[in-house]
XYZ file of C-alpha atoms in Angstrom:
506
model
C 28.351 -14.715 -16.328
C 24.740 -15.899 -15.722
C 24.257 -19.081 -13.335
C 21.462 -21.011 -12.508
C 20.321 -22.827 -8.992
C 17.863 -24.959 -8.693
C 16.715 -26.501 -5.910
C 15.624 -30.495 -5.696
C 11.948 -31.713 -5.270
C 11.813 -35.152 -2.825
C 11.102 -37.853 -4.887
C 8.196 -39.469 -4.728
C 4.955 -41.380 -6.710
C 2.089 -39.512 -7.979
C -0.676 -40.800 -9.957
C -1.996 -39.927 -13.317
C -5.098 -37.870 -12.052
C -2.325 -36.379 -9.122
C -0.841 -34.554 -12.020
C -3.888 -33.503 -13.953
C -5.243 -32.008 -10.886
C -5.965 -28.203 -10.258
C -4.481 -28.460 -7.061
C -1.473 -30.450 -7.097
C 1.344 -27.347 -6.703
C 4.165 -27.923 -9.440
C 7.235 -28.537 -7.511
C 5.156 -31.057 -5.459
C 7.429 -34.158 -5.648
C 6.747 -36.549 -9.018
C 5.148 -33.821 -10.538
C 6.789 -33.132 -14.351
C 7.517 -30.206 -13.562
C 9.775 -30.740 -10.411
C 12.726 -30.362 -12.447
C 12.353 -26.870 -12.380
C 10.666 -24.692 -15.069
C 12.467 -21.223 -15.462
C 10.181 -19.854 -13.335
C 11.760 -21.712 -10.532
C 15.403 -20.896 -11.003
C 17.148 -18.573 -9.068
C 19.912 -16.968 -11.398
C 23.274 -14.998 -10.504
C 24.218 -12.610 -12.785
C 28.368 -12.017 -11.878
C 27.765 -10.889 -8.553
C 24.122 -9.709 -8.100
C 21.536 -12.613 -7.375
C 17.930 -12.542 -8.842
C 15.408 -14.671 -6.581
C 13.267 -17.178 -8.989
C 10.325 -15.756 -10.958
C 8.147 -17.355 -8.619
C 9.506 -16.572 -5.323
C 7.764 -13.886 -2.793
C 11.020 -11.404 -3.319
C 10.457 -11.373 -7.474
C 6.529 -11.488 -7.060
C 6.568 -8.508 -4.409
C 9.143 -6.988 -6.931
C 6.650 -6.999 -9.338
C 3.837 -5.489 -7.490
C 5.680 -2.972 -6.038
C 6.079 -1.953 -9.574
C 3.055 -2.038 -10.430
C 2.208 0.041 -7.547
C 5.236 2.564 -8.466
C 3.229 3.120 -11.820
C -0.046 3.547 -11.019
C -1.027 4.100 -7.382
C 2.405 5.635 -7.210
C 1.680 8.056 -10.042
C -1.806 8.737 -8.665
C -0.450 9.418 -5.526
C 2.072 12.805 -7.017
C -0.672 14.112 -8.689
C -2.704 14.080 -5.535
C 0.546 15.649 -3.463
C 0.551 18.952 -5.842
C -2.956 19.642 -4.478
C -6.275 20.214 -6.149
C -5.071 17.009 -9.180
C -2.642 19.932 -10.520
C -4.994 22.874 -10.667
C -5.244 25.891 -8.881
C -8.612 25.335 -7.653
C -9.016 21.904 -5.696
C -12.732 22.324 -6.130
C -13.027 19.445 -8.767
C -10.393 17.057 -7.327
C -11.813 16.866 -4.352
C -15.176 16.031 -6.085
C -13.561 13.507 -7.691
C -12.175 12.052 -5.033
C -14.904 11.965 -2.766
C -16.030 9.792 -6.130
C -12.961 7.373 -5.806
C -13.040 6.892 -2.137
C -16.811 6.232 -2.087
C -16.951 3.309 -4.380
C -13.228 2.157 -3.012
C -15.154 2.342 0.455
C -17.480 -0.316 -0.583
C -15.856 -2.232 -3.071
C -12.747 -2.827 -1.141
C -14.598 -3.811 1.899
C -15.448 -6.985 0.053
C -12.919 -7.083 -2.455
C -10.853 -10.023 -0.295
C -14.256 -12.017 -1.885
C -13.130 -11.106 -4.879
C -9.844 -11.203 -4.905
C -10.179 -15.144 -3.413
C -12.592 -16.027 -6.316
C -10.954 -14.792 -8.635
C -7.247 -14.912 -8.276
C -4.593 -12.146 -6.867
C -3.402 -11.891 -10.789
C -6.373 -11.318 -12.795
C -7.578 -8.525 -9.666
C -4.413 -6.810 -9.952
C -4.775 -5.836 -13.165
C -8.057 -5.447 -13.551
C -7.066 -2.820 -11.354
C -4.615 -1.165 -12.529
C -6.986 -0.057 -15.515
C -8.537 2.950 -13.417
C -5.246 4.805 -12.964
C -5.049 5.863 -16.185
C -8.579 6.890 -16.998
C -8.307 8.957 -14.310
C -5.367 11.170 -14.415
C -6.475 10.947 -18.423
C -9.798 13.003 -16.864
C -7.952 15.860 -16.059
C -6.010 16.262 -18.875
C -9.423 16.667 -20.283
C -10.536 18.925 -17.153
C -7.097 21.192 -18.513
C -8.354 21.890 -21.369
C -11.953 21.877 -21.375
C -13.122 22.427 -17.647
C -15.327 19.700 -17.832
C -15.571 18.494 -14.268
C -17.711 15.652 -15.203
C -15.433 13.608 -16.540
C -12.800 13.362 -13.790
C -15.779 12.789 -11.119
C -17.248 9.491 -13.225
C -13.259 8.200 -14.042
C -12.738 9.183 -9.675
C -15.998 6.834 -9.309
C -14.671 3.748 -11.653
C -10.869 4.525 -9.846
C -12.502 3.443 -6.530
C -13.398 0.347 -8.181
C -10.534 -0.425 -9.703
C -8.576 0.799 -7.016
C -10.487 -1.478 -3.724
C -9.332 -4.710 -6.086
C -5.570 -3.195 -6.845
C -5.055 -2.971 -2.851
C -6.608 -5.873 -1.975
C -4.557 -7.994 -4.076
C -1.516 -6.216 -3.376
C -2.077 -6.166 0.677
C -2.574 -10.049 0.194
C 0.552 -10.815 -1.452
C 2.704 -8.169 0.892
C 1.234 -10.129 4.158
C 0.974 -13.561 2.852
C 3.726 -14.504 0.423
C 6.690 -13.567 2.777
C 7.962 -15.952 5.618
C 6.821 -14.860 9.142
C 10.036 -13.486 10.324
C 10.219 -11.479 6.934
C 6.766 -9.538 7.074
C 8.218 -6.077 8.152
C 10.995 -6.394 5.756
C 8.836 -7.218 2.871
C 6.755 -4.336 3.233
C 9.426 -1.997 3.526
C 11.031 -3.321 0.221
C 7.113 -2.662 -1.181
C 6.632 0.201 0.473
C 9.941 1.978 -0.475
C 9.900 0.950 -4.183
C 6.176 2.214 -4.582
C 7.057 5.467 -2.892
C 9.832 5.554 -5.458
C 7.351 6.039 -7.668
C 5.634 8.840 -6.277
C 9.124 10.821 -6.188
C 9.812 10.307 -9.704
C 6.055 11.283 -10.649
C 6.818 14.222 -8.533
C 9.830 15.062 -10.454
C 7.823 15.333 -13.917
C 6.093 18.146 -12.639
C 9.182 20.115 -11.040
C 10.759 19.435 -13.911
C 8.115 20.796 -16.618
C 7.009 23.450 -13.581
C 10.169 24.192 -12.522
C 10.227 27.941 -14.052
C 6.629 28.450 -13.832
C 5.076 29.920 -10.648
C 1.787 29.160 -12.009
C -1.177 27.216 -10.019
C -1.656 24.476 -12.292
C 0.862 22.104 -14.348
C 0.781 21.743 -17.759
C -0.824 18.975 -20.351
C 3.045 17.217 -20.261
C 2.329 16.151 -16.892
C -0.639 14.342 -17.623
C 0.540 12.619 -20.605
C 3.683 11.837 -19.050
C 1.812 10.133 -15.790
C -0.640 8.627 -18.499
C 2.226 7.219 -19.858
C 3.354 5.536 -16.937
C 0.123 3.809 -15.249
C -0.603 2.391 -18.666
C 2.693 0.507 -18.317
C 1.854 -0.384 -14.782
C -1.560 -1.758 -15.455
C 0.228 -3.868 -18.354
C 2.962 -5.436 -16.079
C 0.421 -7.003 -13.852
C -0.583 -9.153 -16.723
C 2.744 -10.779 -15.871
C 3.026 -12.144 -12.264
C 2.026 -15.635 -11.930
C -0.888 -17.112 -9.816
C -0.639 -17.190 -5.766
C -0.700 -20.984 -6.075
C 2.682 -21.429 -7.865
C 4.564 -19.148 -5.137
C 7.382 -21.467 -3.559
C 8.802 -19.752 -0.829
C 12.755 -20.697 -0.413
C 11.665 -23.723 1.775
C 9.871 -25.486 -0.032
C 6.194 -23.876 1.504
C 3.369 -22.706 -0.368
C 0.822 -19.766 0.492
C -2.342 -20.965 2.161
C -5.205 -20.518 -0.164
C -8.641 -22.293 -0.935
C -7.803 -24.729 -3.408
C -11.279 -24.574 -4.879
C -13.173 -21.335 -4.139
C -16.495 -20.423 -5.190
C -18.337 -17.204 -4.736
C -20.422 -18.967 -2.052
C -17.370 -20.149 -0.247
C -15.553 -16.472 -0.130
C -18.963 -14.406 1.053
C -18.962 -16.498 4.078
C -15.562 -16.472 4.108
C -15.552 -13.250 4.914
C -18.486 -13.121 7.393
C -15.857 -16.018 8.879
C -12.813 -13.491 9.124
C -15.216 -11.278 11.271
C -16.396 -14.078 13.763
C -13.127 -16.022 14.024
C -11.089 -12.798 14.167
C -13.414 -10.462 15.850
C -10.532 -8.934 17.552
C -9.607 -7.336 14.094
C -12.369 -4.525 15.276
C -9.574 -3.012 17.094
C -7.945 -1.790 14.277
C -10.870 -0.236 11.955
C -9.957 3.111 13.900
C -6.072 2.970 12.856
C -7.370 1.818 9.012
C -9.896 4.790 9.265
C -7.549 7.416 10.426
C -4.902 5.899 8.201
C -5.260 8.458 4.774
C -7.584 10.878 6.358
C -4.414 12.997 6.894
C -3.475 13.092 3.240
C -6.380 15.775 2.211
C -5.170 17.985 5.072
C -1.282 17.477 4.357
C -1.807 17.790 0.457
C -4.874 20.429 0.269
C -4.007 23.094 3.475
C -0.573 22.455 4.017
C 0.769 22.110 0.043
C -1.796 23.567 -2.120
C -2.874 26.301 0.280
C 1.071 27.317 1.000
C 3.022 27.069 -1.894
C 3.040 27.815 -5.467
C 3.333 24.655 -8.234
C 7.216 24.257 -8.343
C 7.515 24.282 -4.622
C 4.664 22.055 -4.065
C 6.323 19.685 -6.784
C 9.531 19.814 -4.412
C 7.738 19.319 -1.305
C 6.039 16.556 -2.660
C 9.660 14.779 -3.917
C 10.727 15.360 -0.308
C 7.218 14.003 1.246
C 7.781 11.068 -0.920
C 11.648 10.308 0.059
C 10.801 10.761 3.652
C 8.613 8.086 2.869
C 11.304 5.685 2.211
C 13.230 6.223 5.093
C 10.263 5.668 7.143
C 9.656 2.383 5.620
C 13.317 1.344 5.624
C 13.468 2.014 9.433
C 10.169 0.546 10.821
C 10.164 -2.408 8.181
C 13.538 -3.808 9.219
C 13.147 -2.329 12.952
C 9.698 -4.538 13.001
C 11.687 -7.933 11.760
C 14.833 -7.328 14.470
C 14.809 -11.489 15.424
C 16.960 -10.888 18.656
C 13.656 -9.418 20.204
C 9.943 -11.300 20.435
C 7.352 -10.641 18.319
C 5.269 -9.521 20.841
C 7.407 -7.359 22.438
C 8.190 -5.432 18.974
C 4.220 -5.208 18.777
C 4.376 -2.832 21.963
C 7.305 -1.278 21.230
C 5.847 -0.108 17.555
C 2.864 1.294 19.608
C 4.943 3.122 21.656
C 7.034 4.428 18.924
C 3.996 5.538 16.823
C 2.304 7.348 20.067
C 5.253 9.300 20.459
C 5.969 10.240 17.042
C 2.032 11.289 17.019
C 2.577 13.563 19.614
C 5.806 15.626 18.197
C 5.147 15.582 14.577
C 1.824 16.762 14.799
C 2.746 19.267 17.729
C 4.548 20.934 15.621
C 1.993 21.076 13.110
C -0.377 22.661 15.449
C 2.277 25.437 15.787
C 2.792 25.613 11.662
C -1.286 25.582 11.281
C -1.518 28.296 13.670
C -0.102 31.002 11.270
C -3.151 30.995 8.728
C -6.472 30.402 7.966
C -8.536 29.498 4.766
C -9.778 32.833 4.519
C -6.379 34.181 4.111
C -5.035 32.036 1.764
C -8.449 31.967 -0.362
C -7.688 35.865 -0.987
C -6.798 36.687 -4.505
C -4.152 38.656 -3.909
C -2.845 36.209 -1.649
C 0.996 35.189 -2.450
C 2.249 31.655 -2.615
C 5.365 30.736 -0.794
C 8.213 29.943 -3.219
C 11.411 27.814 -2.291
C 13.060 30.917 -2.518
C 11.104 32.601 0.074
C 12.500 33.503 3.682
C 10.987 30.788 5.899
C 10.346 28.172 3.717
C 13.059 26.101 5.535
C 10.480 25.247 8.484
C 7.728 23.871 6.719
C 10.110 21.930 4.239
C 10.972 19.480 7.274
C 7.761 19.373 8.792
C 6.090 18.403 5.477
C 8.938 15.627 5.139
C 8.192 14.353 9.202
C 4.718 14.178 7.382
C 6.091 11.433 4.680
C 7.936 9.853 7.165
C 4.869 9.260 9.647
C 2.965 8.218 6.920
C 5.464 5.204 5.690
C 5.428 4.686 9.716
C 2.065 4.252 9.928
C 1.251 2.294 7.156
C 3.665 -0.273 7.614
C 3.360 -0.821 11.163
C -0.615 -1.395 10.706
C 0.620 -4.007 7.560
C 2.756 -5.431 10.238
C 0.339 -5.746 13.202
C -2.211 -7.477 10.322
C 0.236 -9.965 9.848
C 1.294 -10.996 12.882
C -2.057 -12.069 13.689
C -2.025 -14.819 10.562
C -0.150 -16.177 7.637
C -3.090 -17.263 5.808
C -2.988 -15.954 2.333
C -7.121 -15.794 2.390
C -7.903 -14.737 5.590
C -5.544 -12.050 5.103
C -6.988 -10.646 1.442
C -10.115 -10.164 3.811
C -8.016 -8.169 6.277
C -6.346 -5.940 3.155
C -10.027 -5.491 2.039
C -10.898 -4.458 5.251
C -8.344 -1.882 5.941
C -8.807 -0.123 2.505
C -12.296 -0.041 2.562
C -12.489 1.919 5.804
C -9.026 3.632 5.060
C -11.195 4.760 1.961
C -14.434 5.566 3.444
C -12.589 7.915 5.782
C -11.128 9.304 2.666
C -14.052 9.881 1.015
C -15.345 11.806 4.251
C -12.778 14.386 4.873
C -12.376 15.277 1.064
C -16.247 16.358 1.025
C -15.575 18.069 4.845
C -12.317 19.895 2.286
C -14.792 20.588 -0.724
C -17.278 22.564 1.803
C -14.593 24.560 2.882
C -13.852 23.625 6.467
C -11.703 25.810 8.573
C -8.383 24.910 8.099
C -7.388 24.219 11.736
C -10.480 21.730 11.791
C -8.971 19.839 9.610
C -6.212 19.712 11.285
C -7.791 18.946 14.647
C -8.923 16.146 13.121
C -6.473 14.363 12.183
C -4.229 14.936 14.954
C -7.972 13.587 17.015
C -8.015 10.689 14.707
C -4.474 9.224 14.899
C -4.057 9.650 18.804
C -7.593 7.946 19.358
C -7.148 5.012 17.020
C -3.848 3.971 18.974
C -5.395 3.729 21.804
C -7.882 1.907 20.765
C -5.879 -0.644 19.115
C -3.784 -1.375 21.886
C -5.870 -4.245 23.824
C -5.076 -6.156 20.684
C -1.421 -5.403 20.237
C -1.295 -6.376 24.381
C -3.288 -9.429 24.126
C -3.441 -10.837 20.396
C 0.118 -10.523 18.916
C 1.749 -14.207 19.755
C 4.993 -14.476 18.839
C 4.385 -16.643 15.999
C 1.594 -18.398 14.333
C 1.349 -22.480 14.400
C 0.794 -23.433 10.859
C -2.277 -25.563 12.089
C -4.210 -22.154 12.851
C -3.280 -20.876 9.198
C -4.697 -23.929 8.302
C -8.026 -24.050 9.779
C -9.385 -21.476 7.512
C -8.554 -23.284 4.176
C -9.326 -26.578 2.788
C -5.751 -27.688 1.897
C -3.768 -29.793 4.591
C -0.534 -29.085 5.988
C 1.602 -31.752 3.834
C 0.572 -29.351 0.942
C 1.963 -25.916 2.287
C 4.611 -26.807 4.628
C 8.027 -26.448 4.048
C 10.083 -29.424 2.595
C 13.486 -27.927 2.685
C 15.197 -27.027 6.281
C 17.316 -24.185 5.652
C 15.933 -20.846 3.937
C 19.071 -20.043 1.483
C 17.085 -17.840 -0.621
C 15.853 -15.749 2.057
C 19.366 -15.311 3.439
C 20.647 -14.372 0.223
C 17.805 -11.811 -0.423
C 18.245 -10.579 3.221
């Protein structure tokens, strides 16, 4: 049996040009619409409960899917090494391609992503997924390496808008005791996505102990991110999210180009203390050429590196699960979470990637470059070992990644002011990228790499931590959020006083 719930605007007047306006929000009180359009219905079906189309939980949903799709698809063709093949030659050339132009495009994609609206950049950027995992089922069968470098280049495009817009919505849309939950639920459903795009190559691989998959992959990935990039078309604008209480997402109500430039020269000087952070966004993929090119490709054959990369993917979840609901425990302050996270992540630095010194120690490049060299199969004796550390990979990964989400949130709730911090994390996540897949394509030494990123991930945690000691309050007045917009706080503040959707989602 389906029900619906609706919940009841406060009456009130509004004028004639009040409801004409572009920025009079539709469940604002006399507004025609305050009698609930679907989109604002919350619905039971029997016993399962479906938040309102245009609720955070249903929006985030939705992007999460998108994400599943095409980042999500992108990202298990990138964990069976070398984009599938058995050289990683050309992948890496192409993404040096997609992390260059993600570098600079989603440095100032919060601009864009303000100007233009969270919707239209989504899926404008969902459109570079599937050229590019189309290029290489060109590159299969014609070894044309042009093609996937030019669709890597138009991915980072594509891509720097995709992340902005979805790091906006993840930080912005949920209340401020739900951030760590919310991008758990993201996190875990997009990494869903990787470990079912994983499974279409053990599946079509699974009796082949060849080094590169077959054209079925790539359609069937194709296949996918084309539905992805068509589901954005569907999520509704930031302005007509109604959180559960009756609050709205702090936005510019009219933005210009002008307006968002400086507002993000703005971001900088009012929240200079963001600086401490560019390290952890820096060091944040840099790990995944080493993980995916030395430790998968270099190691295993393609079915095994198809099952590593479905267990890489799963660890994932967990990792999200854990630190996204351990972030949001209410029974401890904010800021003393903040430290705690550190902590965690220090010590989780230390032992995972101790024990990937002792795992990198057993070979070199030069060895596994040989062509008589022999890939480790599943079967193998010893393949036990490296099957867990590669998972303690995913799971510091989804450990990272949220907790850096987190500590970005906790310093605002304003929906633009945090685009420009999602912009600024993938654009130097990116150009770090884009730096250690060219150090990969010259053939580094193997335990470089490795050096590296162990280097990288201590260093950037301790260079963050002035600002998770000093900056992290325990929660954000909504006069701060404010300051950096040009609505007022009778237009964003909550109208209800009890959050029932939340605790039903919860």
């Amino acid at each position: 049996m389906v029900t619906t719930n609706e919940k009841t605007a406060p009456a009130a007047t509004t004028t004639s040009a009040d409801l004409h306006s572009p920025t009079h929000h539709p469940l604002e009180a006399g507004h025609p619409l305050a009698a609930k359009p679907w989109m604002y219905r919350s619905r039971h079906i029997g016993p399962i409960y479906i938040p309102a189309y245009a609720s955070p939980p249903f929006q985030l949903g939705m992007v999460a899917v998108v994400c599943f799709l095409c980042p999500g698809m992108f990202n298990a063709l990138a964990g069976l090494g070398g984009g599938g093949q058995f050289d990683a030659t050309t992948a890496n050339n192409a993404n040096v391609a997609v992390y260059s132009t993600f570098s600079v495009v989603g440095f100032f994609a919060g601009t864009f992503a303000n100007r233009m609206g969270i919707k239209l950049t989504l899926s404008l950027g969902g459109i570079g997924y599937f050229i590019y995992i189309a290029s290489f089922l060109s590159y299969n069968r014609n070894q044309n390496s042009g093609f996937p470098i030019f669709a890597g280049a138009l991915l980072g495009v594509c891509a720097g808008l995709l992340w902005c817009a979805q790091g906006a919505i993840m930080m912005s849309y949920p209340p401020e005791a739900s951030k760590g939950r919310y991008i758990s639920w993201f996190w875990m459903i997009f990494n869903l996505g990787a470990v079912l795009g994983s499974l279409i190559p053990l599946g079509q691989n699974i009796h082949s102990s060849s080094g590169n998959v077959n054209d079925g992959t790539y359609i069937g990935f194709m296949v996918l991110t084309f539905c992805g990039a068509a589901l954005a078309w569907f999520l509704v604008d930031a302005r007509q999210v109604q959180r559960a209480d009756g609050s709205h997402v702090v936005l510019m109500k009219h933005p210009t180009w002008q307006s968002e430039l400086l507002g993000l020269l703005e971001t900088l000087k009012t929240d200079s203390w963001v600086v401490f952070l560019f390290p952890m966004f820096f060091a944040s993929n840099w790990f995944y050429t080493y993980q995916f090119n030395v430790v998968n490709l270099a190691r295993f054959n393609v079915r095994t590196r198809a099952l590593n990369g479905v267990l890489y993917w799963l660890s994932q979840i967990i990792g999200a699960y854990i630190f996204g609901y351990a972030l949001d425990i209410s029974r401890v302050r904010r800021s003393l979470r903040a430290k705690a996270a550190w902590a965690v992540l220090f010590i989780i630095t230390m032992a995972i990637w101790g024990g990937g010194y002792a795992w990198q120690m057993q070979y070199t490049r030069a060895e596994t470059s040989a062509e008589d060299y022999v890939k480790m199969d599943w079967t193998s004796s010893g393949y036990v070992g490296p099957m867990f550390l590669y998972m303690f990979y995913g799971f510091y990964d989804a450990a990272w990644q949220t907790c850096v989400y987190w500590f970005m949130g906790a310093l605002t709730n304003n929906g633009r002011k945090l685009t420009n911090f999602a912009g600024f994390y993938k654009g130097i996540q990116s150009a770090g990228t884009a730096i250690i897949f060219r150090i990969d394509a010259l053939k580094a030494p193997f335990m470089n790499e490795f050096a590296s990123c162990w280097g990288l991930l201590a260093g950037s945690l301790l260079v963050a931590l002035p600002l998770i000691l000093m900056k992290v309050r325990d929660t954000v007045p909504l006069k701060d959020d404010i300051k950096f917009s040009d609505e007022t706080m009778e237009e964003v503040m909550p109208t209800v006083t009890h959050d029932h959707e939340e605790a039903k989602v919860h």
